[in-house]
PDB file of C-alpha atoms in Angstrom:
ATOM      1  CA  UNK A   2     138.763  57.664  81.189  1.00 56.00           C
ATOM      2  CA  UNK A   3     139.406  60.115  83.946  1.00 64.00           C
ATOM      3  CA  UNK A   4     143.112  60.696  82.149  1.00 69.00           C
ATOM      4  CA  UNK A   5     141.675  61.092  78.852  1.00 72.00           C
ATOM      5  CA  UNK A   6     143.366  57.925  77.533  1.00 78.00           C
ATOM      6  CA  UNK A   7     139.759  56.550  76.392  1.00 78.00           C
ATOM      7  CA  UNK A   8     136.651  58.501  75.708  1.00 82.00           C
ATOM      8  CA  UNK A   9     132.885  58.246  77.573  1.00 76.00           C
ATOM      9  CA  UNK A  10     131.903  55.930  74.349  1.00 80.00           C
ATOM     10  CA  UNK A  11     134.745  53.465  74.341  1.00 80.00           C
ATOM     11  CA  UNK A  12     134.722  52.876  78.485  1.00 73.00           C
ATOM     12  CA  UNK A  13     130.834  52.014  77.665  1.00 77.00           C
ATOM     13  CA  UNK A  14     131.673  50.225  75.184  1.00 81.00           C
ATOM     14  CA  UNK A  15     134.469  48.099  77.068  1.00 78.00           C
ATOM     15  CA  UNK A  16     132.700  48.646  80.580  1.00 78.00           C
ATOM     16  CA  UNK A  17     130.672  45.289  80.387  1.00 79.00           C
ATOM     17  CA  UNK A  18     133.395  43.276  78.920  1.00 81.00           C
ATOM     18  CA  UNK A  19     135.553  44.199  81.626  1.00 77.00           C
ATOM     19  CA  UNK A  20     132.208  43.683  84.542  1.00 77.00           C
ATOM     20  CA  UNK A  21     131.915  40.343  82.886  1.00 79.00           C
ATOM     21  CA  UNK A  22     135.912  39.321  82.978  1.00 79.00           C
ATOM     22  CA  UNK A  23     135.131  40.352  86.791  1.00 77.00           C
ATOM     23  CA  UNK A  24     132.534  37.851  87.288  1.00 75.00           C
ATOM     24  CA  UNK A  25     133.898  35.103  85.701  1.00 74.00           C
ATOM     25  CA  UNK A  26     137.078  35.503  87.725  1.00 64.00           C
ATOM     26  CA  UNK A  27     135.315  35.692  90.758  1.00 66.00           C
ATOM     27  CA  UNK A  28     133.229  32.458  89.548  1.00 68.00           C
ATOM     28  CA  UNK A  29     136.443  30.907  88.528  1.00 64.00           C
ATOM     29  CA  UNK A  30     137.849  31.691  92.356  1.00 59.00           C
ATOM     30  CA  UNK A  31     134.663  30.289  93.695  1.00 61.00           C
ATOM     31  CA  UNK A  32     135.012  26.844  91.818  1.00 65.00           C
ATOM     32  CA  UNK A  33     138.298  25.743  92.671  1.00 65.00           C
ATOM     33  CA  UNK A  34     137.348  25.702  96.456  1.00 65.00           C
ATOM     34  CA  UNK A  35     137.817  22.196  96.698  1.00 54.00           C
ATOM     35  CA  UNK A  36     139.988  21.824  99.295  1.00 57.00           C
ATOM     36  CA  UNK A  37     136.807  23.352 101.544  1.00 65.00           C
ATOM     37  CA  UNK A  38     134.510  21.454  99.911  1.00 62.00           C
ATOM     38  CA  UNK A  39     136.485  18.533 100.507  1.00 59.00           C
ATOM     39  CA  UNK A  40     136.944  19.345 104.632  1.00 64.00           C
ATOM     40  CA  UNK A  41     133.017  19.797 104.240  1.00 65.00           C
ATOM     41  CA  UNK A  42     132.511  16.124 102.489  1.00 66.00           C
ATOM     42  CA  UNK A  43     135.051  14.873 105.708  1.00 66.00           C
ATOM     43  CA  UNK A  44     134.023  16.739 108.812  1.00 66.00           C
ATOM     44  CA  UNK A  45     133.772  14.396 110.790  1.00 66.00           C
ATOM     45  CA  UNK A  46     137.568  13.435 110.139  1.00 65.00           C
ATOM     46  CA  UNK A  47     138.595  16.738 111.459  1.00 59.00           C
ATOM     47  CA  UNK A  48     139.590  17.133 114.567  1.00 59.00           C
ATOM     48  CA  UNK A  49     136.948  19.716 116.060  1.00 58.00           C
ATOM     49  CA  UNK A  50     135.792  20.871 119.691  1.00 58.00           C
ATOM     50  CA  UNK A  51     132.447  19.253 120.649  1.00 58.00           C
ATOM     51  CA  UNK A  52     129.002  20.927 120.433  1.00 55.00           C
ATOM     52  CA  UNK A  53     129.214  20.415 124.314  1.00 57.00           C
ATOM     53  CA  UNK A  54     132.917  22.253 124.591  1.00 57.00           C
ATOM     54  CA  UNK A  55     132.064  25.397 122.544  1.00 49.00           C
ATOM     55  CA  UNK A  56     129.214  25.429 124.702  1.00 53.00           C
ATOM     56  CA  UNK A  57     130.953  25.504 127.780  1.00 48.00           C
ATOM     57  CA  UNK A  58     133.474  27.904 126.271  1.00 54.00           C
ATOM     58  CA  UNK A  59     130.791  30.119 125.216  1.00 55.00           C
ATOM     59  CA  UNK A  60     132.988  30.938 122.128  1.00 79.00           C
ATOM     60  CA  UNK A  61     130.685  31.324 119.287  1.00 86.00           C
ATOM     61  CA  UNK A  62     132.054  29.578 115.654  1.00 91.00           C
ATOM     62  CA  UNK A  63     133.874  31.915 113.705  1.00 91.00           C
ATOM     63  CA  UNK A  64     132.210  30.998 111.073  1.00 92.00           C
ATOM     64  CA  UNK A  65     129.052  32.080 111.544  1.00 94.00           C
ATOM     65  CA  UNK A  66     130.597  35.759 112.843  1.00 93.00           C
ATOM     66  CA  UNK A  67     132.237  35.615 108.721  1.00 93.00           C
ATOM     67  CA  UNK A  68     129.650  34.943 107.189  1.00 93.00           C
ATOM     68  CA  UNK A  69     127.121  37.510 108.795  1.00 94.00           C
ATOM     69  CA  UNK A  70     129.697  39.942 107.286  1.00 94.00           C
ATOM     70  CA  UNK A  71     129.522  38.848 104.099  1.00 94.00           C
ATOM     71  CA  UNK A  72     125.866  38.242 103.886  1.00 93.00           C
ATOM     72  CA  UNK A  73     126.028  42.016 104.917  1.00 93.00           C
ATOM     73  CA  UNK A  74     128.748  43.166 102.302  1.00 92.00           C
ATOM     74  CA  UNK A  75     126.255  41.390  99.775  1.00 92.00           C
ATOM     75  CA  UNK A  76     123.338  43.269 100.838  1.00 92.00           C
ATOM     76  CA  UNK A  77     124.977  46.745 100.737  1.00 93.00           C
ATOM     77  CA  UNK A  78     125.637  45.717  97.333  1.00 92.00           C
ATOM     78  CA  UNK A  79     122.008  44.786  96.836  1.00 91.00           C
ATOM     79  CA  UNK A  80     120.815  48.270  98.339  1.00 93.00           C
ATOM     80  CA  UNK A  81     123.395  49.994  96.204  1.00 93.00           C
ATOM     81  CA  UNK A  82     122.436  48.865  93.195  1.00 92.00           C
ATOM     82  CA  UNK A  83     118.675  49.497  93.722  1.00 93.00           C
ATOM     83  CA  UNK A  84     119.564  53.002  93.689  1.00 92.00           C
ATOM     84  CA  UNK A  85     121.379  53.366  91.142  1.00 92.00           C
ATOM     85  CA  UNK A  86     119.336  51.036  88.695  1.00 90.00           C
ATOM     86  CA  UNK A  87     118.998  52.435  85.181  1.00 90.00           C
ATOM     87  CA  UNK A  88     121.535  54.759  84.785  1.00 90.00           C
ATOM     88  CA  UNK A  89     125.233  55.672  84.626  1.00 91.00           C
ATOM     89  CA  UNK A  90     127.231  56.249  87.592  1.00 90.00           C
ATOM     90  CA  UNK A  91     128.779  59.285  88.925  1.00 92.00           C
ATOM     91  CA  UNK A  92     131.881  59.125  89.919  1.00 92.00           C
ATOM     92  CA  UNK A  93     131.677  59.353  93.377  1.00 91.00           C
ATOM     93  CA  UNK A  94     129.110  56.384  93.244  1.00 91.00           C
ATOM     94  CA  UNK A  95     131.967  54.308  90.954  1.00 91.00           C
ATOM     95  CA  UNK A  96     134.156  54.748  93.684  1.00 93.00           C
ATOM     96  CA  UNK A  97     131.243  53.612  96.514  1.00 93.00           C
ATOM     97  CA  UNK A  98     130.549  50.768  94.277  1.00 92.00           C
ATOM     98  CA  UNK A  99     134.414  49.839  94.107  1.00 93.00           C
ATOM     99  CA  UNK A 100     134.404  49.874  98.121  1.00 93.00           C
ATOM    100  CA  UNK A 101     131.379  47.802  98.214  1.00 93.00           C
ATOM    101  CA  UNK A 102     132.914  45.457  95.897  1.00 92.00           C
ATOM    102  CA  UNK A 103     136.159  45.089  97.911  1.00 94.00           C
ATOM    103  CA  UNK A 104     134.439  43.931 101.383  1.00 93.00           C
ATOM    104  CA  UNK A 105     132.414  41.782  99.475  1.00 93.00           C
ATOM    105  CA  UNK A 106     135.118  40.235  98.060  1.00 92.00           C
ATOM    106  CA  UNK A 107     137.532  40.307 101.488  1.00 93.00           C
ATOM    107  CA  UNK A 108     134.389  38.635 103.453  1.00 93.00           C
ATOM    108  CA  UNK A 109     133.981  36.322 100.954  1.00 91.00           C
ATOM    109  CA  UNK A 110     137.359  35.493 101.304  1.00 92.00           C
ATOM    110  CA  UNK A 111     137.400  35.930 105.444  1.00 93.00           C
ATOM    111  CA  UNK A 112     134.440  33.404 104.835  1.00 91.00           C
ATOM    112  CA  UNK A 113     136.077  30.771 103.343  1.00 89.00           C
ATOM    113  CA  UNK A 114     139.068  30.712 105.785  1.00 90.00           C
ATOM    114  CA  UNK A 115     137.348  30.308 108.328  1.00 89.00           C
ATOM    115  CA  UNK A 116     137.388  27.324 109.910  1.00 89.00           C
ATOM    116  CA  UNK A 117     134.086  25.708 111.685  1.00 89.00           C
ATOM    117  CA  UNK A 118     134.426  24.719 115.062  1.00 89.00           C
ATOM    118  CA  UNK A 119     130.739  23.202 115.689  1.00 90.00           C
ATOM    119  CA  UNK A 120     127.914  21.452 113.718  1.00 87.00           C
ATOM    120  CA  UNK A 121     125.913  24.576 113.699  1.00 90.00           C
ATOM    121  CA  UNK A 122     129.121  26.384 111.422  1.00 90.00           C
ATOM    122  CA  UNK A 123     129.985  23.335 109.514  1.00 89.00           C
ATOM    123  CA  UNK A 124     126.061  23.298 108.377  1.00 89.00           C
ATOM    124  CA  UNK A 125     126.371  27.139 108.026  1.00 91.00           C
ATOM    125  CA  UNK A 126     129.620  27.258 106.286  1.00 90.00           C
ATOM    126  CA  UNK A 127     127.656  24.999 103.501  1.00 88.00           C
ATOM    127  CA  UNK A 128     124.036  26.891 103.448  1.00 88.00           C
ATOM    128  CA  UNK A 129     126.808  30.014 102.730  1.00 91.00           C
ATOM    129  CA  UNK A 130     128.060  28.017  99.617  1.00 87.00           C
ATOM    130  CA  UNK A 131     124.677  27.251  98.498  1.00 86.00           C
ATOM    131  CA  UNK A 132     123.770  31.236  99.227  1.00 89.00           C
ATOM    132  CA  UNK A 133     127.254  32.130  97.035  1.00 87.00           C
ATOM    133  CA  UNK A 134     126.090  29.608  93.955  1.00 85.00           C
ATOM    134  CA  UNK A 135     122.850  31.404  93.905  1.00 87.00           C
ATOM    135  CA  UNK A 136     124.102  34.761  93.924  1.00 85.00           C
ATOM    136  CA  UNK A 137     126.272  34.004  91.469  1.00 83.00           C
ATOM    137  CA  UNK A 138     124.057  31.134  89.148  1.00 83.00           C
ATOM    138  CA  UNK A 139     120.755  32.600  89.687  1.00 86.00           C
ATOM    139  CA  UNK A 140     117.829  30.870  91.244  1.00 86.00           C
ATOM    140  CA  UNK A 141     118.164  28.116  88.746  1.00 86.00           C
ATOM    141  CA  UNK A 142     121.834  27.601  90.451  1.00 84.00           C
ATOM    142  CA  UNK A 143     121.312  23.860  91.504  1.00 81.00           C
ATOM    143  CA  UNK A 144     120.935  22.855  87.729  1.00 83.00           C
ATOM    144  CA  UNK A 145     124.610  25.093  86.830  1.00 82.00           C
ATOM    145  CA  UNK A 146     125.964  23.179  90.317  1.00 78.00           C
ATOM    146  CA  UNK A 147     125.682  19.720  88.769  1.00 78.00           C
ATOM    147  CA  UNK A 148     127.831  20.535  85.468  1.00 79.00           C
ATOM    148  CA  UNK A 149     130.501  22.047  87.697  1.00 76.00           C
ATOM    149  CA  UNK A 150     133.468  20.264  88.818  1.00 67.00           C
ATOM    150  CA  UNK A 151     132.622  21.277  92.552  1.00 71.00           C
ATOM    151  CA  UNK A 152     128.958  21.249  91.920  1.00 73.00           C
ATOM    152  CA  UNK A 153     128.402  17.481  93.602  1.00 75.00           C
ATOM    153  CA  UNK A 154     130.586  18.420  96.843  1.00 72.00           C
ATOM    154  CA  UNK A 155     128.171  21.144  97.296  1.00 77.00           C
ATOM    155  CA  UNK A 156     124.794  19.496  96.534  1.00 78.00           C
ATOM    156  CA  UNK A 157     126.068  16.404  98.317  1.00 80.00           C
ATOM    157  CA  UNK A 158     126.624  18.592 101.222  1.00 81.00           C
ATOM    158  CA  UNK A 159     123.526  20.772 101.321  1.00 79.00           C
ATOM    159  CA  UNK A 160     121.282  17.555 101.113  1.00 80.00           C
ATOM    160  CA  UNK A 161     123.010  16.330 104.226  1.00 81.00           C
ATOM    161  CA  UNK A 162     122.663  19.457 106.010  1.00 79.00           C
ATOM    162  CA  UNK A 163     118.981  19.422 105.161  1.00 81.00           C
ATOM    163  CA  UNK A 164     118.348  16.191 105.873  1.00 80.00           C
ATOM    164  CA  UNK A 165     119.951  16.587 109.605  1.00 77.00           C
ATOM    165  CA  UNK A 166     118.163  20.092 109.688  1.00 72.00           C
ATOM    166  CA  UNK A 167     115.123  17.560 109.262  1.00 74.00           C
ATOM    167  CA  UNK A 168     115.573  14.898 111.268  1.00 70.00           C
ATOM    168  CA  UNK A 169     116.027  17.287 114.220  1.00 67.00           C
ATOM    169  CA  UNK A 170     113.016  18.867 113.598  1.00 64.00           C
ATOM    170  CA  UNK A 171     111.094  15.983 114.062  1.00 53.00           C
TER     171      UNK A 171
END
């Protein structure tokens, strides 16, 4: 638009086809993450350091580090968008948006390769998938889960999490 190859009307036109090809690509990404999901479903398989080592290492799960990033990259987004709510963009705010957008999407990713090293990031690393499928389902996002391909891993997972969250509550 900025070289005059498209006017104001056509890029509003074509704007939410093009925000919607965005978010289904990024759903897309998110879906074939089996290969975590799968690690997730076989933890215990993994060859880890004990609670009791990190502990004594005092290194804190990378994990948990990633994913306070991203939860932060999402809720820059969230502030963002609360102020610009209801009308079109300058484009000095396009270009904020687009940076926003980037370290969401590069702590998302940072996310996801990280690798748990404790209980506490393994149960973390899945509350962070359930966080992602609402973000990007809604809060209805359990019902889209279960007519996913992925959608059991992660339910599967989150009810085990919960139900150890549980059981050392009481």
């Amino acid at each position: 638009m900025e070289d005059g190859e498209i006017t104001m009307a056509e890029f509003a036109r074509l704007q939410p086809n093009a925000s919607e090809r965005e978010l289904r690509l990024a759903e897309i990404a998110h879906e074939l993450r089996s290969g975590e999901l799968f690690a997730l479903a076989h933890a215990d398989e993994y060859p880890v350091a004990s609670d009791e080592d990190a502990l004594a290492l005092r290194t804190p799960d990378p994990v948990l580090a990633a994913i306070a990033a991203s939860q932060s990259a999402e809720a820059a987004m969230t502030d963002f968008a609360a102020t610009v709510t209801g009308r079109c963009l300058t484009d000095a705010e396009r270009i904020q948006e687009d940076a926003i957008e980037q370290d969401q999407r590069a702590t998302r990713a940072a996310v996801w390769a990280a690798v748990p090293t404790t209980a506490e990031g393994r149960a973390a690393l899945v509350r962070y998938a359930a966080f992602q499928a609402e973000l990007t389902f809604g809060a209805n996002w359990r019902a889209k889960a279960k007519q996913e391909f992925c959608g059991d891993f992660l339910l599967a997972s989150l009810a085990a999490v919960e139900a150890e969250t549980e059981n050392e509550g009481a």
